[in-house]
Amino acid sequence: MKKISISCILIASLTITSFFAHAQDAKNFPSKPVHLIIGFAAGGGSDSTARVLAPKLQEMLGQTVIIDNKPGAGGNLASDFLLKLPPDGYNIALTTIGSLAINPHMPGGTNFNPLKDFTFLSQGVVFPNVLVVKADSPIKTLKDFVETGKKSGSFITFGSSGQGSTGHLAGELLKVRSGMNGQHVNYKGGGPAMNDLLGGNIVAIFASTPTAIPFIEAGRLRALATTGVKRADSLPNIPTIAEQGYPGYQAQNWYAFIGPAKIPAEIQNKLNQAIVATLKDPGTAEKLRNIGVEPAPSTPNELAEYTKSEYETWGKIIKTIQWEK
């Protein structure tokens, strides 16, 4: 009969102990605050959406939800940060179409593969961007905006929440479709971009509806067009770019909940249930619609399939754009 070494017994004991510890952690999840990471500065669309969701989400989880802004690189810094965190469910992100479907195709790419390196939790919200100028701008319509960009010697600057955001690509696509000139100005979120627009430092921004609507309603901004496939419910009187002479044009925006790769299935399911219940809560849904976004809860598999589809779609579009050196 072979002797069993003490080291083998210790290894087996530690393995069993670790298994039961992880099982117990999953059963008791969450037992401490959950951090919700946002890839953009305070005041932008994803930040505003997260702050609407947080109160109900922490009620559903039974723990405090702490919003943690990590702005930079069009949301990539937050995604890189998330990758390095333990897959225990206590650090999740409300990320954007930029990080998951656009940025990997941009010049320079990303340090992560969005289809493999994260745990998908649930779709969050969907909404268009809106092209806005200051209320006292001489640019009154989308036609004015395009014609100004075509004039010899004119220089139109348009901002967005970051390189590779749908706001950025919305402007690039309009340049390609219309033949206008324009220079994109990169910001670390919709809030900083809005501040520069209101300060007169740029001509326009392709803003998320949550960022733009309060300023439109206050009479400080003029909306020229929205970028979705249909008019936004929150801005029913503002025509789409497609309606104004560019059929087929669209740059739809969306946010989704993800976590580090390999979150245990039981914790993944608990997070999904809490997020879906939050998005379906009538009071929370109404607040989301009031800031211009539409709740879009999903299963993890549905989000994975949707992300793959968007990843492939935007990859093809980005290849057609002539990027400025």
mmCIF file of C-alpha atoms in Angstrom:
data_model
loop_
_atom_site.group_PDB
_atom_site.id
_atom_site.type_symbol
_atom_site.label_atom_id
_atom_site.label_comp_id
_atom_site.label_asym_id
_atom_site.label_seq_id
_atom_site.Cartn_x
_atom_site.Cartn_y
_atom_site.Cartn_z
ATOM 1 C CA MET A 1 0.000 0.000 0.000
ATOM 2 C CA LYS A 2 1.439 3.393 -1.066
ATOM 3 C CA LYS A 3 2.108 5.977 1.591
ATOM 4 C CA ILE A 4 0.292 9.285 1.249
ATOM 5 C CA SER A 5 2.585 12.217 2.005
ATOM 6 C CA ILE A 6 1.639 14.932 4.467
ATOM 7 C CA SER A 7 2.065 17.506 1.695
ATOM 8 C CA CYS A 8 -0.551 15.735 -0.466
ATOM 9 C CA ILE A 9 -2.965 15.683 2.460
ATOM 10 C CA LEU A 10 -2.378 19.405 3.074
ATOM 11 C CA ILE A 11 -2.938 20.278 -0.574
ATOM 12 C CA ALA A 12 -6.160 18.284 -0.695
ATOM 13 C CA SER A 13 -7.304 19.877 2.555
ATOM 14 C CA LEU A 14 -6.587 23.383 1.288
ATOM 15 C CA THR A 15 -8.384 22.669 -2.007
ATOM 16 C CA ILE A 16 -11.496 21.429 -0.186
ATOM 17 C CA THR A 17 -11.381 24.365 2.217
ATOM 18 C CA SER A 18 -11.048 26.827 -0.677
ATOM 19 C CA PHE A 19 -13.977 25.221 -2.516
ATOM 20 C CA PHE A 20 -16.286 25.498 0.482
ATOM 21 C CA ALA A 21 -15.091 29.043 1.206
ATOM 22 C CA HIS A 22 -15.942 30.160 -2.339
ATOM 23 C CA ALA A 23 -19.299 28.386 -2.148
ATOM 24 C CA GLN A 24 -20.046 30.142 1.133
ATOM 25 C CA ASP A 25 -18.997 33.520 -0.343
ATOM 26 C CA ALA A 26 -21.378 33.021 -3.273
ATOM 27 C CA LYS A 27 -24.202 31.991 -0.950
ATOM 28 C CA ASN A 28 -23.754 35.088 1.238
ATOM 29 C CA PHE A 29 -23.193 37.515 -1.645
ATOM 30 C CA PRO A 30 -23.280 40.447 -1.267
ATOM 31 C CA SER A 31 -21.972 40.903 2.269
ATOM 32 C CA LYS A 32 -20.274 44.289 1.708
ATOM 33 C CA PRO A 33 -20.640 47.352 -0.569
ATOM 34 C CA VAL A 34 -20.548 46.880 -4.346
ATOM 35 C CA HIS A 35 -18.491 49.298 -6.467
ATOM 36 C CA LEU A 36 -20.026 50.419 -9.766
ATOM 37 C CA ILE A 37 -17.225 51.630 -12.039
ATOM 38 C CA ILE A 38 -17.941 54.342 -14.615
ATOM 39 C CA GLY A 39 -15.458 55.032 -17.421
ATOM 40 C CA PHE A 40 -16.246 58.738 -17.716
ATOM 41 C CA ALA A 41 -16.212 61.859 -15.572
ATOM 42 C CA ALA A 42 -19.109 62.961 -13.380
ATOM 43 C CA GLY A 43 -21.848 64.795 -15.263
ATOM 44 C CA GLY A 44 -21.770 62.657 -18.410
ATOM 45 C CA GLY A 45 -24.401 60.243 -19.674
ATOM 46 C CA SER A 46 -23.136 57.028 -18.094
ATOM 47 C CA ASP A 47 -22.532 58.779 -14.778
ATOM 48 C CA SER A 48 -26.036 60.315 -14.794
ATOM 49 C CA THR A 49 -27.562 56.933 -15.639
ATOM 50 C CA ALA A 50 -25.612 55.196 -12.871
ATOM 51 C CA ARG A 51 -26.790 57.739 -10.298
ATOM 52 C CA VAL A 52 -30.414 57.104 -11.279
ATOM 53 C CA LEU A 53 -29.916 53.344 -10.985
ATOM 54 C CA ALA A 54 -27.832 53.210 -7.806
ATOM 55 C CA PRO A 55 -30.553 53.796 -5.158
ATOM 56 C CA LYS A 56 -32.831 50.999 -6.415
ATOM 57 C CA LEU A 57 -29.910 48.690 -7.211
ATOM 58 C CA GLN A 58 -28.571 48.921 -3.677
ATOM 59 C CA GLU A 59 -32.080 48.236 -2.395
ATOM 60 C CA MET A 60 -32.235 45.099 -4.543
ATOM 61 C CA LEU A 61 -28.768 43.956 -3.459
ATOM 62 C CA GLY A 62 -29.213 44.873 0.195
ATOM 63 C CA GLN A 63 -25.831 46.632 0.156
ATOM 64 C CA THR A 64 -24.499 50.115 -0.592
ATOM 65 C CA VAL A 65 -23.593 50.753 -4.232
ATOM 66 C CA ILE A 66 -20.580 53.063 -4.538
ATOM 67 C CA ILE A 67 -20.104 54.875 -7.868
ATOM 68 C CA ASP A 68 -16.422 54.946 -8.824
ATOM 69 C CA ASN A 69 -15.514 57.229 -11.757
ATOM 70 C CA LYS A 70 -12.399 56.164 -13.708
ATOM 71 C CA PRO A 71 -12.369 58.497 -16.737
ATOM 72 C CA GLY A 72 -9.986 58.343 -19.658
ATOM 73 C CA ALA A 73 -9.269 56.839 -23.089
ATOM 74 C CA GLY A 74 -12.931 56.654 -24.103
ATOM 75 C CA GLY A 75 -13.750 54.278 -21.250
ATOM 76 C CA ASN A 76 -10.731 52.022 -21.810
ATOM 77 C CA LEU A 77 -9.019 52.988 -18.541
ATOM 78 C CA ALA A 78 -12.028 51.781 -16.572
ATOM 79 C CA SER A 79 -12.117 48.520 -18.531
ATOM 80 C CA ASP A 80 -8.390 47.975 -17.959
ATOM 81 C CA PHE A 81 -8.919 48.681 -14.250
ATOM 82 C CA LEU A 82 -11.805 46.197 -14.083
ATOM 83 C CA LEU A 83 -9.680 43.442 -15.623
ATOM 84 C CA LYS A 84 -7.253 43.561 -12.684
ATOM 85 C CA LEU A 85 -9.939 43.171 -9.996
ATOM 86 C CA PRO A 86 -10.963 39.875 -8.375
ATOM 87 C CA PRO A 87 -14.013 38.188 -9.955
ATOM 88 C CA ASP A 88 -16.014 38.212 -6.720
ATOM 89 C CA GLY A 89 -18.894 40.438 -7.865
ATOM 90 C CA TYR A 90 -17.967 43.379 -5.656
ATOM 91 C CA ASN A 91 -16.575 45.407 -8.552
ATOM 92 C CA ILE A 92 -18.745 45.728 -11.652
ATOM 93 C CA ALA A 93 -19.009 48.367 -14.358
ATOM 94 C CA LEU A 94 -21.675 50.219 -16.282
ATOM 95 C CA THR A 95 -19.736 50.357 -19.531
ATOM 96 C CA THR A 96 -20.527 51.661 -22.976
ATOM 97 C CA ILE A 97 -20.777 50.589 -26.586
ATOM 98 C CA GLY A 98 -17.404 52.320 -26.961
ATOM 99 C CA SER A 99 -15.475 49.918 -24.736
ATOM 100 C CA LEU A 100 -17.327 46.789 -25.817
ATOM 101 C CA ALA A 101 -17.861 47.257 -29.546
ATOM 102 C CA ILE A 102 -15.956 50.260 -30.908
ATOM 103 C CA ASN A 103 -12.633 50.929 -29.188
ATOM 104 C CA PRO A 104 -11.052 47.545 -30.046
ATOM 105 C CA HIS A 105 -11.309 48.501 -33.745
ATOM 106 C CA MET A 106 -9.898 52.009 -33.315
ATOM 107 C CA PRO A 107 -6.298 52.929 -34.176
ATOM 108 C CA GLY A 108 -4.208 51.530 -31.324
ATOM 109 C CA GLY A 109 -6.898 49.060 -30.265
ATOM 110 C CA THR A 110 -7.318 48.004 -26.622
ATOM 111 C CA ASN A 111 -5.527 45.876 -24.047
ATOM 112 C CA PHE A 112 -8.559 43.616 -23.746
ATOM 113 C CA ASN A 113 -10.841 41.472 -25.859
ATOM 114 C CA PRO A 114 -14.384 42.528 -24.910
ATOM 115 C CA LEU A 115 -15.852 39.237 -26.112
ATOM 116 C CA LYS A 116 -13.615 37.112 -23.868
ATOM 117 C CA ASP A 117 -12.234 39.150 -20.971
ATOM 118 C CA PHE A 118 -15.400 40.095 -19.060
ATOM 119 C CA THR A 119 -18.413 38.529 -17.388
ATOM 120 C CA PHE A 120 -21.613 39.765 -19.035
ATOM 121 C CA LEU A 121 -24.328 40.677 -16.532
ATOM 122 C CA SER A 122 -27.150 42.576 -18.288
ATOM 123 C CA GLN A 123 -27.881 45.156 -20.922
ATOM 124 C CA GLY A 124 -28.553 48.511 -19.282
ATOM 125 C CA VAL A 125 -30.097 51.258 -21.416
ATOM 126 C CA VAL A 126 -30.288 52.374 -25.065
ATOM 127 C CA PHE A 127 -30.535 55.893 -26.516
ATOM 128 C CA PRO A 128 -29.335 58.125 -29.366
ATOM 129 C CA ASN A 129 -26.879 60.995 -29.262
ATOM 130 C CA VAL A 130 -28.009 64.530 -30.044
ATOM 131 C CA LEU A 131 -26.072 67.150 -31.998
ATOM 132 C CA VAL A 132 -26.240 70.411 -30.046
ATOM 133 C CA VAL A 133 -24.850 73.944 -30.337
ATOM 134 C CA LYS A 134 -25.154 76.904 -27.994
ATOM 135 C CA ALA A 135 -28.574 78.560 -28.051
ATOM 136 C CA ASP A 136 -27.062 81.810 -29.398
ATOM 137 C CA SER A 137 -25.094 80.073 -32.162
ATOM 138 C CA PRO A 138 -25.672 81.335 -35.707
ATOM 139 C CA ILE A 139 -26.036 77.659 -36.672
ATOM 140 C CA LYS A 140 -29.778 77.013 -36.587
ATOM 141 C CA THR A 141 -30.168 73.671 -38.392
ATOM 142 C CA LEU A 142 -28.251 70.560 -39.387
ATOM 143 C CA LYS A 143 -28.053 72.018 -42.907
ATOM 144 C CA ASP A 144 -26.380 75.134 -41.488
ATOM 145 C CA PHE A 145 -23.928 72.954 -39.576
ATOM 146 C CA VAL A 146 -22.935 70.959 -42.659
ATOM 147 C CA GLU A 147 -22.735 74.006 -44.939
ATOM 148 C CA THR A 148 -20.558 75.836 -42.404
ATOM 149 C CA GLY A 149 -18.244 72.833 -42.380
ATOM 150 C CA LYS A 150 -17.999 72.947 -46.171
ATOM 151 C CA LYS A 151 -17.104 76.647 -46.454
ATOM 152 C CA SER A 152 -13.563 77.468 -47.465
ATOM 153 C CA GLY A 153 -11.547 78.505 -44.445
ATOM 154 C CA SER A 154 -14.235 77.548 -41.932
ATOM 155 C CA PHE A 155 -13.292 75.414 -38.976
ATOM 156 C CA ILE A 156 -15.919 73.442 -37.081
ATOM 157 C CA THR A 157 -14.906 71.723 -33.878
ATOM 158 C CA PHE A 158 -17.162 69.065 -32.431
ATOM 159 C CA GLY A 159 -16.623 67.387 -29.090
ATOM 160 C CA SER A 160 -17.697 64.061 -27.639
ATOM 161 C CA SER A 161 -17.322 62.032 -24.461
ATOM 162 C CA GLY A 162 -14.176 60.387 -25.783
ATOM 163 C CA GLN A 163 -12.183 58.880 -28.619
ATOM 164 C CA GLY A 164 -14.192 56.010 -30.068
ATOM 165 C CA SER A 165 -17.456 56.964 -28.378
ATOM 166 C CA THR A 166 -20.619 56.911 -30.476
ATOM 167 C CA GLY A 167 -20.577 60.711 -30.218
ATOM 168 C CA HIS A 168 -17.160 60.748 -31.854
ATOM 169 C CA LEU A 169 -18.146 58.269 -34.574
ATOM 170 C CA ALA A 170 -21.444 60.072 -35.142
ATOM 171 C CA GLY A 171 -19.434 63.128 -36.165
ATOM 172 C CA GLU A 172 -17.014 61.130 -38.298
ATOM 173 C CA LEU A 173 -19.888 59.406 -40.067
ATOM 174 C CA LEU A 174 -21.572 62.739 -40.761
ATOM 175 C CA LYS A 175 -18.311 64.050 -42.227
ATOM 176 C CA VAL A 176 -18.085 61.029 -44.527
ATOM 177 C CA ARG A 177 -21.744 61.194 -45.563
ATOM 178 C CA SER A 178 -21.897 64.984 -46.060
ATOM 179 C CA GLY A 179 -18.395 65.869 -47.246
ATOM 180 C CA MET A 180 -18.033 68.563 -44.574
ATOM 181 C CA ASN A 181 -14.819 69.392 -42.731
ATOM 182 C CA GLY A 182 -14.609 69.192 -38.969
ATOM 183 C CA GLN A 183 -12.193 68.487 -36.147
ATOM 184 C CA HIS A 184 -13.085 66.115 -33.323
ATOM 185 C CA VAL A 185 -12.072 67.255 -29.825
ATOM 186 C CA ASN A 186 -11.607 64.415 -27.349
ATOM 187 C CA TYR A 187 -12.845 64.723 -23.736
ATOM 188 C CA LYS A 188 -12.848 62.438 -20.700
ATOM 189 C CA GLY A 189 -16.631 62.387 -20.560
ATOM 190 C CA GLY A 190 -19.754 64.235 -21.616
ATOM 191 C CA GLY A 191 -19.560 66.637 -18.656
ATOM 192 C CA PRO A 192 -16.199 68.197 -19.610
ATOM 193 C CA ALA A 193 -17.275 68.379 -23.274
ATOM 194 C CA MET A 194 -20.456 70.182 -22.273
ATOM 195 C CA ASN A 195 -18.519 72.660 -20.144
ATOM 196 C CA ASP A 196 -16.322 73.587 -23.105
ATOM 197 C CA LEU A 197 -19.315 73.963 -25.413
ATOM 198 C CA LEU A 198 -21.113 76.257 -22.971
ATOM 199 C CA GLY A 199 -17.875 78.178 -22.533
ATOM 200 C CA GLY A 200 -17.651 78.778 -26.281
ATOM 201 C CA ASN A 201 -14.471 76.766 -26.775
ATOM 202 C CA ILE A 202 -15.989 74.391 -29.355
ATOM 203 C CA VAL A 203 -18.810 74.779 -31.880
ATOM 204 C CA ALA A 204 -20.886 71.674 -31.154
ATOM 205 C CA ILE A 205 -20.976 68.308 -29.438
ATOM 206 C CA PHE A 206 -22.583 64.993 -30.184
ATOM 207 C CA ALA A 207 -23.869 64.514 -26.649
ATOM 208 C CA SER A 208 -25.737 61.716 -24.942
ATOM 209 C CA THR A 209 -29.358 62.597 -24.284
ATOM 210 C CA PRO A 210 -28.888 62.447 -20.473
ATOM 211 C CA THR A 211 -26.111 65.028 -20.751
ATOM 212 C CA ALA A 212 -27.880 67.347 -23.202
ATOM 213 C CA ILE A 213 -31.555 67.371 -22.236
ATOM 214 C CA PRO A 214 -31.273 69.501 -19.056
ATOM 215 C CA PHE A 215 -29.452 72.219 -21.032
ATOM 216 C CA ILE A 216 -31.882 72.014 -23.954
ATOM 217 C CA GLU A 217 -34.839 72.362 -21.589
ATOM 218 C CA ALA A 218 -33.131 75.288 -19.825
ATOM 219 C CA GLY A 219 -32.758 77.095 -23.161
ATOM 220 C CA ARG A 220 -28.948 77.041 -23.110
ATOM 221 C CA LEU A 221 -28.524 74.648 -26.049
ATOM 222 C CA ARG A 222 -30.143 74.211 -29.451
ATOM 223 C CA ALA A 223 -30.668 70.638 -30.650
ATOM 224 C CA LEU A 224 -30.064 70.180 -34.384
ATOM 225 C CA ALA A 225 -30.599 66.436 -34.821
ATOM 226 C CA THR A 226 -30.577 63.063 -33.111
ATOM 227 C CA THR A 227 -28.517 60.091 -34.288
ATOM 228 C CA GLY A 228 -30.839 57.125 -33.773
ATOM 229 C CA VAL A 229 -32.914 55.112 -36.211
ATOM 230 C CA LYS A 230 -36.026 56.961 -35.078
ATOM 231 C CA ARG A 231 -36.850 60.118 -33.161
ATOM 232 C CA ALA A 232 -36.045 59.975 -29.468
ATOM 233 C CA ASP A 233 -39.078 59.729 -27.177
ATOM 234 C CA SER A 234 -37.405 62.328 -24.961
ATOM 235 C CA LEU A 235 -36.932 64.738 -27.920
ATOM 236 C CA PRO A 236 -39.904 64.023 -30.210
ATOM 237 C CA ASN A 237 -39.691 67.373 -32.021
ATOM 238 C CA ILE A 238 -36.047 66.942 -33.027
ATOM 239 C CA PRO A 239 -35.630 65.140 -36.385
ATOM 240 C CA THR A 240 -32.983 62.488 -36.897
ATOM 241 C CA ILE A 241 -29.967 63.017 -39.137
ATOM 242 C CA ALA A 242 -31.427 60.320 -41.402
ATOM 243 C CA GLU A 243 -34.601 62.401 -41.826
ATOM 244 C CA GLN A 244 -32.592 65.453 -42.841
ATOM 245 C CA GLY A 245 -31.066 64.137 -46.025
ATOM 246 C CA TYR A 246 -28.914 61.194 -44.903
ATOM 247 C CA PRO A 247 -31.052 58.031 -45.141
ATOM 248 C CA GLY A 248 -29.649 55.022 -43.305
ATOM 249 C CA TYR A 249 -27.519 57.141 -40.970
ATOM 250 C CA GLN A 250 -27.512 55.896 -37.366
ATOM 251 C CA ALA A 251 -25.253 55.888 -34.303
ATOM 252 C CA GLN A 252 -27.257 54.264 -31.527
ATOM 253 C CA ASN A 253 -25.808 54.316 -28.019
ATOM 254 C CA TRP A 254 -26.059 51.753 -25.217
ATOM 255 C CA TYR A 255 -24.691 50.977 -21.786
ATOM 256 C CA ALA A 256 -24.279 47.528 -20.243
ATOM 257 C CA PHE A 257 -23.293 45.925 -16.939
ATOM 258 C CA ILE A 258 -20.171 43.765 -16.923
ATOM 259 C CA GLY A 259 -17.682 42.386 -14.408
ATOM 260 C CA PRO A 260 -14.219 40.824 -14.448
ATOM 261 C CA ALA A 261 -13.970 37.479 -16.219
ATOM 262 C CA LYS A 262 -14.951 34.288 -14.396
ATOM 263 C CA ILE A 263 -17.401 35.651 -11.824
ATOM 264 C CA PRO A 264 -19.005 32.500 -10.325
ATOM 265 C CA ALA A 265 -22.346 31.630 -11.918
ATOM 266 C CA GLU A 266 -24.289 32.005 -8.655
ATOM 267 C CA ILE A 267 -22.966 35.536 -8.112
ATOM 268 C CA GLN A 268 -23.482 36.397 -11.789
ATOM 269 C CA ASN A 269 -27.120 35.309 -11.498
ATOM 270 C CA LYS A 270 -27.644 37.332 -8.315
ATOM 271 C CA LEU A 271 -26.239 40.452 -9.954
ATOM 272 C CA ASN A 272 -28.333 39.905 -13.074
ATOM 273 C CA GLN A 273 -31.526 39.491 -11.040
ATOM 274 C CA ALA A 274 -30.835 42.686 -9.060
ATOM 275 C CA ILE A 275 -29.968 44.702 -12.189
ATOM 276 C CA VAL A 276 -33.012 43.466 -14.137
ATOM 277 C CA ALA A 277 -35.326 44.168 -11.190
ATOM 278 C CA THR A 278 -33.855 47.685 -10.939
ATOM 279 C CA LEU A 279 -34.373 48.408 -14.629
ATOM 280 C CA LYS A 280 -37.933 47.046 -14.509
ATOM 281 C CA ASP A 281 -38.876 49.070 -11.426
ATOM 282 C CA PRO A 282 -41.548 51.549 -12.650
ATOM 283 C CA GLY A 283 -40.198 54.501 -10.668
ATOM 284 C CA THR A 284 -36.624 53.929 -11.816
ATOM 285 C CA ALA A 285 -37.688 53.351 -15.426
ATOM 286 C CA GLU A 286 -39.572 56.659 -15.403
ATOM 287 C CA LYS A 287 -36.511 58.489 -14.060
ATOM 288 C CA LEU A 288 -34.370 56.935 -16.772
ATOM 289 C CA ARG A 289 -36.794 58.029 -19.487
ATOM 290 C CA ASN A 290 -36.824 61.526 -18.004
ATOM 291 C CA ILE A 291 -33.089 61.812 -18.672
ATOM 292 C CA GLY A 292 -33.479 60.435 -22.183
ATOM 293 C CA VAL A 293 -32.580 56.756 -21.944
ATOM 294 C CA GLU A 294 -34.685 53.623 -22.340
ATOM 295 C CA PRO A 295 -34.234 50.693 -19.919
ATOM 296 C CA ALA A 296 -33.227 47.487 -21.728
ATOM 297 C CA PRO A 297 -32.748 44.611 -19.243
ATOM 298 C CA SER A 298 -31.464 41.285 -20.566
ATOM 299 C CA THR A 299 -29.980 37.938 -19.654
ATOM 300 C CA PRO A 300 -26.173 37.566 -19.654
ATOM 301 C CA ASN A 301 -26.376 35.437 -22.822
ATOM 302 C CA GLU A 302 -28.512 38.029 -24.611
ATOM 303 C CA LEU A 303 -25.970 40.724 -23.752
ATOM 304 C CA ALA A 304 -23.104 38.536 -24.980
ATOM 305 C CA GLU A 305 -24.857 37.920 -28.311
ATOM 306 C CA TYR A 306 -25.794 41.595 -28.729
ATOM 307 C CA THR A 307 -22.236 42.714 -27.944
ATOM 308 C CA LYS A 308 -20.826 40.304 -30.533
ATOM 309 C CA SER A 309 -23.246 41.625 -33.150
ATOM 310 C CA GLU A 310 -22.411 45.279 -32.388
ATOM 311 C CA TYR A 311 -18.683 44.468 -32.268
ATOM 312 C CA GLU A 312 -18.840 43.062 -35.782
ATOM 313 C CA THR A 313 -21.081 45.862 -37.105
ATOM 314 C CA TRP A 314 -18.936 48.734 -35.813
ATOM 315 C CA GLY A 315 -15.752 46.967 -36.870
ATOM 316 C CA LYS A 316 -16.937 47.099 -40.485
ATOM 317 C CA ILE A 317 -17.982 50.767 -40.197
ATOM 318 C CA ILE A 318 -14.711 51.917 -38.617
ATOM 319 C CA LYS A 319 -12.702 50.353 -41.443
ATOM 320 C CA THR A 320 -14.456 52.714 -43.887
ATOM 321 C CA ILE A 321 -13.445 55.900 -42.021
ATOM 322 C CA GLN A 322 -10.340 57.821 -43.078
ATOM 323 C CA TRP A 323 -8.759 58.715 -39.745
ATOM 324 C CA GLU A 324 -6.814 61.952 -39.468
ATOM 325 C CA LYS A 325 -3.128 61.501 -38.724
#
